[in-house]
Tab-separated table of C-alpha atoms and ligand atoms in Angstrom:
chain	number	residue	atom	x	y	z
A	1	MET	CA	-28.474	-3.789	1.487
A	2	ARG	CA	-25.912	-0.060	2.408
A	3	ALA	CA	-23.188	0.252	4.879
A	4	ALA	CA	-19.337	2.119	4.965
A	5	ALA	CA	-16.324	0.943	6.027
A	6	ARG	CA	-13.069	2.997	6.506
A	7	ALA	CA	-9.972	1.810	5.743
A	8	GLN	CA	-5.984	3.029	6.086
A	9	PRO	CA	-3.511	3.024	3.473
A	10	ASN	CA	-0.590	0.734	4.647
A	11	ILE	CA	3.245	1.099	3.701
A	12	ALA	CA	5.364	-1.659	2.937
A	13	LEU	CA	8.890	-2.064	4.090
A	14	VAL	CA	9.656	-5.193	2.435
A	15	LYS	CA	8.170	-5.124	-1.174
A	16	TYR	CA	5.501	-6.618	-2.838
A	17	TRP	CA	6.625	-6.371	-6.756
A	18	GLY	CA	6.103	-9.362	-9.348
A	19	LYS	CA	2.574	-11.101	-9.830
A	20	ARG	CA	3.209	-14.981	-9.656
A	21	ASP	CA	-0.525	-15.550	-10.951
A	22	THR	CA	-1.872	-12.316	-13.582
A	23	GLU	CA	-5.475	-13.894	-13.567
A	24	ARG	CA	-5.486	-13.929	-9.900
A	25	ASN	CA	-4.118	-10.742	-9.086
A	26	LEU	CA	-1.529	-13.454	-6.846
A	27	PRO	CA	1.625	-11.973	-5.699
A	28	ALA	CA	5.681	-13.169	-6.757
A	29	VAL	CA	6.689	-12.408	-3.206
A	30	GLY	CA	5.196	-12.171	0.653
A	31	SER	CA	5.936	-8.942	2.079
A	32	ILE	CA	5.469	-6.846	5.177
A	33	SER	CA	3.876	-3.412	6.115
A	34	ILE	CA	2.786	-1.045	8.264
A	35	THR	CA	-1.301	0.205	8.681
A	36	LEU	CA	-1.458	4.545	8.541
A	37	ALA	CA	-3.180	5.442	10.796
A	38	ASP	CA	-4.735	9.052	10.130
A	39	LEU	CA	-4.816	9.076	6.180
A	40	SER	CA	-8.165	6.569	5.275
A	41	THR	CA	-10.803	6.509	2.257
A	42	THR	CA	-14.473	5.877	3.729
A	43	MET	CA	-16.286	3.851	1.367
A	44	ARG	CA	-20.272	3.754	0.974
A	45	VAL	CA	-22.042	0.726	-0.513
A	46	GLU	CA	-25.651	0.421	-1.321
A	47	PHE	CA	-27.028	-2.643	-3.675
A	48	ASP	CA	-30.217	-1.907	-5.031
A	49	GLU	CA	-32.443	-4.418	-7.241
A	50	THR	CA	-33.793	-1.516	-9.193
A	51	LEU	CA	-30.800	0.020	-10.601
A	52	ALA	CA	-29.590	-0.815	-14.100
A	53	GLY	CA	-25.692	-0.747	-13.524
A	54	ASP	CA	-23.337	0.171	-11.102
A	55	SER	CA	-22.713	3.429	-10.168
A	56	LEU	CA	-18.863	5.227	-8.842
A	57	ARG	CA	-18.180	8.805	-7.263
A	58	VAL	CA	-14.442	9.283	-5.756
A	59	ASN	CA	-13.866	12.659	-3.273
A	60	GLY	CA	-17.365	14.007	-4.750
A	61	GLN	CA	-16.983	13.513	-8.604
A	62	PRO	CA	-17.921	10.276	-10.523
A	63	SER	CA	-15.184	7.999	-11.678
A	64	ASP	CA	-15.778	6.550	-15.054
A	65	ALA	CA	-11.801	4.888	-14.835
A	66	MET	CA	-11.976	2.981	-11.763
A	67	LEU	CA	-15.315	1.780	-12.412
A	68	PRO	CA	-14.967	-1.465	-13.878
A	69	ARG	CA	-12.051	-2.419	-11.150
A	70	VAL	CA	-14.420	-1.773	-8.676
A	71	SER	CA	-17.593	-3.435	-10.208
A	72	ARG	CA	-15.238	-6.659	-10.669
A	73	CYS	CA	-14.359	-6.227	-6.771
A	74	LEU	CA	-18.078	-6.220	-6.055
A	75	ASP	CA	-18.895	-9.826	-8.563
A	76	ALA	CA	-15.971	-10.769	-5.803
A	77	VAL	CA	-17.317	-10.830	-2.923
A	78	ALA	CA	-21.315	-10.374	-3.850
A	79	GLY	CA	-21.422	-12.647	-6.592
A	80	GLN	CA	-22.083	-12.211	-10.367
A	81	GLU	CA	-26.053	-11.961	-9.551
A	82	ARG	CA	-26.061	-9.347	-7.294
A	83	SER	CA	-27.956	-6.815	-7.259
A	84	ARG	CA	-26.234	-2.926	-8.748
A	85	ALA	CA	-24.606	-0.958	-6.135
A	86	THR	CA	-23.881	2.792	-5.856
A	87	VAL	CA	-20.678	3.678	-4.540
A	88	VAL	CA	-19.313	6.791	-2.858
A	89	SER	CA	-15.265	7.265	-2.082
A	90	GLU	CA	-13.898	9.607	0.177
A	91	SER	CA	-10.180	9.753	0.966
A	92	ASN	CA	-8.463	12.612	2.885
A	93	PHE	CA	-4.973	11.996	1.064
A	94	PRO	CA	-3.855	12.799	-2.861
A	95	ILE	CA	-5.163	9.857	-4.534
A	96	ALA	CA	-3.594	7.693	-7.276
A	97	ALA	CA	0.160	9.325	-6.365
A	98	GLY	CA	2.202	6.815	-4.579
A	99	LEU	CA	0.031	6.669	-0.983
A	100	ALA	CA	-1.508	3.476	-1.530
A	101	SER	CA	-5.127	4.977	-2.113
A	102	SER	CA	-6.095	1.480	-4.025
A	103	ALA	CA	-5.070	-0.061	-0.702
A	104	SER	CA	-7.621	1.869	1.275
A	105	ALA	CA	-9.970	1.768	-1.078
A	106	PHE	CA	-10.399	-1.559	-1.964
A	107	ALA	CA	-10.033	-2.813	1.686
A	108	ALA	CA	-12.574	-0.831	2.641
A	109	LEU	CA	-15.170	-2.007	-0.307
A	110	VAL	CA	-14.478	-5.048	0.396
A	111	VAL	CA	-15.758	-4.911	4.495
A	112	ALA	CA	-18.816	-2.650	3.212
A	113	ALA	CA	-19.687	-4.596	0.691
A	114	ASP	CA	-19.256	-8.081	1.974
A	115	ALA	CA	-21.968	-6.387	5.017
A	116	ALA	CA	-24.427	-4.725	2.460
A	117	ALA	CA	-24.814	-7.644	0.842
A	118	GLY	CA	-24.863	-9.945	3.788
A	119	THR	CA	-22.213	-12.633	2.317
A	120	GLY	CA	-20.250	-12.551	5.971
A	121	HIS	CA	-16.581	-13.129	4.703
A	122	GLY	CA	-14.112	-13.734	7.558
A	123	ARG	CA	-11.611	-11.581	7.826
A	124	GLU	CA	-8.708	-13.882	5.498
A	125	GLN	CA	-11.380	-14.270	2.918
A	126	LEU	CA	-11.897	-10.196	3.110
A	127	ALA	CA	-7.799	-9.912	2.593
A	128	ASN	CA	-7.647	-12.258	-0.255
A	129	LEU	CA	-10.597	-10.604	-2.173
A	130	ALA	CA	-9.198	-7.110	-1.368
A	131	GLY	CA	-5.822	-8.737	-2.626
A	132	MET	CA	-7.674	-9.471	-6.009
A	133	ALA	CA	-8.256	-5.971	-6.732
A	134	SER	CA	-5.087	-4.499	-5.737
A	135	GLY	CA	-2.464	-7.152	-4.142
A	136	SER	CA	-1.496	-4.451	-1.275
A	137	ALA	CA	-4.736	-3.787	-0.465
A	138	ALA	CA	-5.028	-7.627	1.471
A	139	ARG	CA	-2.795	-5.696	3.999
A	140	SER	CA	-4.965	-2.986	4.884
A	141	ILE	CA	-7.511	-5.309	6.195
A	142	TYR	CA	-5.659	-5.941	9.394
A	143	GLY	CA	-3.597	-3.029	11.249
A	144	GLY	CA	0.162	-2.845	13.052
A	145	PHE	CA	2.968	-4.351	11.257
A	146	VAL	CA	1.435	-6.955	9.067
A	147	GLU	CA	2.878	-10.084	6.770
A	148	LEU	CA	1.253	-11.194	3.659
A	149	ALA	CA	2.497	-14.546	2.728
A	150	ASN	CA	1.622	-16.640	-0.305
A	151	ALA	CA	0.076	-20.065	0.999
A	152	GLY	CA	-0.928	-22.147	-2.564
A	153	ASP	CA	-3.073	-20.343	-4.587
A	154	HIS	CA	-4.162	-18.173	-1.803
A	155	VAL	CA	-2.343	-15.140	0.333
A	156	ALA	CA	-2.112	-15.673	4.398
A	157	VAL	CA	-2.358	-12.368	6.374
A	158	ALA	CA	-1.554	-11.563	9.638
A	159	THR	CA	-0.635	-8.807	12.578
A	160	LEU	CA	3.390	-9.529	13.175
A	161	CYS	CA	2.623	-6.527	15.928
A	162	ALA	CA	0.160	-4.802	16.625
A	163	ALA	CA	0.200	-0.627	16.459
A	164	GLU	CA	0.401	0.112	19.586
A	165	ASP	CA	2.696	-2.252	20.466
A	166	TRP	CA	5.484	-0.589	18.419
A	167	PRO	CA	3.873	3.427	17.884
A	168	LEU	CA	6.088	4.101	15.038
A	169	THR	CA	5.990	7.274	13.359
A	170	VAL	CA	5.484	8.403	9.518
A	171	VAL	CA	6.456	10.977	7.939
A	172	VAL	CA	5.248	11.504	4.325
A	173	ALA	CA	6.843	14.293	1.534
A	174	ILE	CA	4.246	15.335	-0.760
A	175	THR	CA	7.539	15.813	-4.117
A	176	ALA	CA	4.820	15.953	-6.548
A	177	SER	CA	1.060	15.503	-6.749
A	178	GLY	CA	-1.182	14.174	-9.396
A	179	PRO	CA	-1.269	10.470	-10.922
A	180	LYS	CA	1.426	8.092	-11.524
A	181	VAL	CA	2.825	7.764	-14.677
A	182	VAL	CA	2.692	4.026	-14.820
A	183	GLY	CA	0.218	1.865	-13.054
A	184	SER	CA	2.107	-0.754	-10.828
A	185	THR	CA	0.227	-4.194	-12.791
A	186	GLN	CA	2.267	-3.013	-15.575
A	187	ALA	CA	5.102	-1.590	-14.547
A	188	MET	CA	5.451	-5.772	-12.491
A	189	GLU	CA	4.369	-7.234	-15.585
A	190	THR	CA	7.502	-4.770	-17.686
A	191	SER	CA	9.708	-5.427	-14.922
A	192	ARG	CA	9.203	-9.684	-15.120
A	193	ASP	CA	9.051	-9.313	-18.187
A	194	THR	CA	12.703	-7.320	-18.676
A	195	SER	CA	15.098	-6.442	-16.115
A	196	PRO	CA	17.539	-8.515	-15.526
A	197	PHE	CA	17.294	-8.223	-12.221
A	198	TYR	CA	13.670	-9.392	-11.509
A	199	ALA	CA	14.786	-13.056	-10.546
A	200	ARG	CA	16.865	-12.541	-7.772
A	201	TRP	CA	14.537	-10.272	-6.584
A	202	VAL	CA	12.217	-13.138	-6.234
A	203	GLU	CA	14.517	-15.251	-4.941
A	204	GLN	CA	16.113	-13.006	-2.167
A	205	GLN	CA	12.703	-11.848	-0.442
A	206	SER	CA	12.533	-15.185	1.636
A	207	ALA	CA	15.776	-13.832	3.571
A	208	ASP	CA	14.147	-10.038	4.043
A	209	LEU	CA	11.252	-11.244	4.937
A	210	ASP	CA	12.733	-13.403	7.746
A	211	GLU	CA	14.896	-10.094	8.175
A	212	ALA	CA	12.486	-7.736	9.142
A	213	ARG	CA	10.328	-10.230	10.805
A	214	ALA	CA	12.921	-10.838	13.540
A	215	ALA	CA	13.500	-7.047	13.726
A	216	ILE	CA	9.825	-6.782	14.188
A	217	GLY	CA	10.130	-9.058	16.935
A	218	ALA	CA	12.656	-7.695	18.906
A	219	GLN	CA	11.498	-3.917	18.103
A	220	ASP	CA	15.365	-3.037	17.346
A	221	PHE	CA	14.956	0.085	14.813
A	222	PRO	CA	18.332	-0.398	13.160
A	223	ARG	CA	17.899	-3.748	12.171
A	224	LEU	CA	14.536	-2.915	10.684
A	225	ALA	CA	15.705	0.671	9.029
A	226	ALA	CA	18.709	-1.457	7.706
A	227	VAL	CA	16.477	-3.979	5.951
A	228	ALA	CA	13.768	-1.769	4.597
A	229	GLU	CA	16.414	0.513	3.080
A	230	HIS	CA	17.827	-2.160	1.274
A	231	ASN	CA	14.101	-3.814	-0.065
A	232	CYS	CA	13.403	-0.405	-1.200
A	233	LEU	CA	16.414	0.160	-3.041
A	234	LYS	CA	16.441	-3.611	-4.790
A	235	MET	CA	12.747	-2.881	-5.862
A	236	HIS	CA	13.603	0.582	-7.517
A	237	SER	CA	16.564	-1.157	-9.208
A	238	VAL	CA	14.386	-4.122	-10.824
A	239	MET	CA	12.518	-1.191	-11.857
A	240	TRP	CA	15.295	1.103	-12.898
A	241	ALA	CA	16.773	-2.291	-15.048
A	242	SER	CA	13.736	-2.857	-16.871
A	243	ARG	CA	12.982	-2.388	-20.866
A	244	PRO	CA	11.672	0.240	-20.706
A	245	PRO	CA	12.680	1.853	-17.627
A	246	MET	CA	10.560	2.699	-14.696
A	247	VAL	CA	11.912	5.933	-13.129
A	248	TYR	CA	9.372	7.018	-10.032
A	249	TRP	CA	11.148	9.317	-8.281
A	250	ASN	CA	11.901	12.689	-8.998
A	251	ALA	CA	15.147	15.495	-7.966
A	252	THR	CA	12.972	15.861	-4.985
A	253	THR	CA	12.831	12.627	-3.773
A	254	LEU	CA	16.278	11.817	-3.957
A	255	GLU	CA	16.235	15.381	-1.844
A	256	CYS	CA	14.615	14.016	0.501
A	257	MET	CA	16.448	10.504	0.457
A	258	GLU	CA	19.591	12.641	1.514
A	259	ALA	CA	17.860	14.596	4.211
A	260	VAL	CA	17.234	10.909	6.084
A	261	ARG	CA	20.837	10.004	5.374
A	262	ASP	CA	21.896	13.808	7.121
A	263	MET	CA	20.112	12.747	9.876
A	264	GLN	CA	20.524	9.022	10.284
A	265	ALA	CA	24.185	10.870	10.752
A	266	ASP	CA	23.239	13.326	13.512
A	267	GLY	CA	21.902	9.944	15.502
A	268	ILE	CA	18.277	10.289	14.572
A	269	PRO	CA	16.532	7.024	14.634
A	270	VAL	CA	14.437	7.076	10.925
A	271	PHE	CA	14.736	5.385	7.675
A	272	PHE	CA	12.721	5.812	4.317
A	273	THR	CA	10.828	4.111	2.282
A	274	ILE	CA	9.440	4.966	-1.704
A	275	ASP	CA	6.890	2.966	-3.411
A	276	ALA	CA	5.748	2.649	-7.289
A	277	GLY	CA	5.609	7.112	-6.791
A	278	PRO	CA	7.660	10.110	-6.271
A	279	GLN	CA	6.862	10.692	-2.487
A	280	LEU	CA	9.042	10.122	0.075
A	281	LYS	CA	8.045	7.931	3.728
A	282	ALA	CA	10.419	8.705	6.344
A	283	VAL	CA	9.751	6.339	9.132
A	284	CYS	CA	10.786	6.874	12.490
A	285	ASP	CA	10.470	6.873	16.691
A	286	PRO	CA	8.112	9.152	17.836
A	287	SER	CA	10.581	11.646	19.559
A	288	ALA	CA	12.066	12.157	16.056
A	289	ALA	CA	8.708	13.017	15.022
A	290	ALA	CA	8.992	16.593	14.753
A	291	ALA	CA	13.011	16.826	13.974
A	292	VAL	CA	11.956	14.768	11.165
A	293	ARG	CA	8.618	16.946	9.928
A	294	GLU	CA	10.735	20.093	10.140
A	295	ARG	CA	14.087	18.941	7.932
A	296	LEU	CA	11.670	16.864	5.375
A	297	GLU	CA	9.154	20.316	5.073
A	298	THR	CA	12.404	22.603	4.686
A	299	THR	CA	13.694	20.550	2.130
A	300	ALA	CA	13.642	22.211	-1.182
A	301	GLY	CA	10.968	21.156	-4.074
A	302	VAL	CA	8.937	19.280	-0.991
A	303	GLU	CA	5.138	20.931	-1.371
A	304	ALA	CA	3.416	18.882	1.553
A	305	VAL	CA	4.104	16.859	4.483
A	306	MET	CA	2.310	14.295	6.204
A	307	VAL	CA	2.643	13.288	9.603
A	308	THR	CA	0.980	10.024	10.952
A	309	GLY	CA	1.050	7.005	13.734
A	310	LEU	CA	0.201	3.251	13.092
A	311	GLY	CA	-3.300	2.255	13.059
A	312	GLU	CA	-5.803	-0.440	12.743
A	313	GLY	CA	-6.905	-2.403	10.247
A	314	ALA	CA	-10.655	-1.967	7.669
A	315	ARG	CA	-13.739	-1.460	10.288
A	316	LEU	CA	-17.655	-1.433	9.638
A	317	LEU	CA	-18.748	2.252	10.637
A	318	THR	CA	-22.160	1.755	12.637
A	319	ASP	CA	-23.665	5.461	10.342
A	320	GLY	CA	-23.496	3.724	7.515
B	401	PMV	O1	-0.684	-3.301	-5.083
B	401	PMV	P1	-0.070	-1.917	-6.080
B	401	PMV	O2	-0.440	-3.039	-7.289
B	401	PMV	O3	-0.535	-0.945	-6.174
B	401	PMV	O4	1.051	-2.796	-6.462
B	401	PMV	C1	1.849	-2.076	-4.836
B	401	PMV	C2	3.116	-2.152	-4.906
B	401	PMV	C3	4.016	-1.313	-3.882
B	401	PMV	O5	3.489	0.129	-3.173
B	401	PMV	C4	4.902	-0.492	-4.766
B	401	PMV	C5	5.101	-2.188	-3.459
B	401	PMV	C6	3.999	-2.626	-1.751
B	401	PMV	O6	3.900	-3.684	-1.304
B	401	PMV	O7	2.746	-2.197	-1.323
């Protein structure tokens, strides 16, 4: 009745923004991401029929705020009649700051809970269960370049290209620590209800997905860079035009963006992407990683820089 699993966050290159079914947390659009290697969340789940309730510790501290979401996810994996569980989560990177900590957390949680409860869900089912808790978590079940597509009343998730087949490097510039101002669920609802650009965003997504898929298939870096930056800026435009407006960037985010533009002008193969938070993620060819790291590290206002390659999907740990 006990298991441990590990998963890494993923960074979307063609973004998920908006829900078509809030109740079941189904996305309005498909998305394409890269799963990271060196940032990870480890989840330990132990079901115990003698417990009166679930408990959750995150990085050594009790976390009552996240507990209801975790309990709902355990219900979805193991059924409402399940025993209560002790859940312990450890991440090696700042949580809730636009670094997709919920993706690695819920991907690891469903894999650990499935093994601990002995439910034996398939990978596709695990992706759907993770996605019910956090849309982007469905992608962290898989490694490398991952596409999530809408398929009727569920999502279909698959690896497009393994990490080792196109080993890009991601340099994350931390421009502010601490939790984000508006959570992604609320922000997506606000965008759908108020942004004049939302309908166009949804309408254009399949063209961006086609373009990114083709770029990945051909391992064409400039082509992937162009569609990823375009898609990222389009998503943020939807947010900026929402009421109330949602601006996740700070001045340092813009400084980093300018640093990436300067590097591109110098012929360095790098592009940026930014999620619902102020951190900038620079994706580059491994040959450029040292230069990109140094440039972002010395950009005014950057608090820290993390460098990682691409990695595998969620998996069970044998020491569970
Ligand atoms: O999975 P959520 O609900 O945290 O939403 C993630 C949304 C973005 O990170 C902004 C985009 C994406 O596709 O990951």
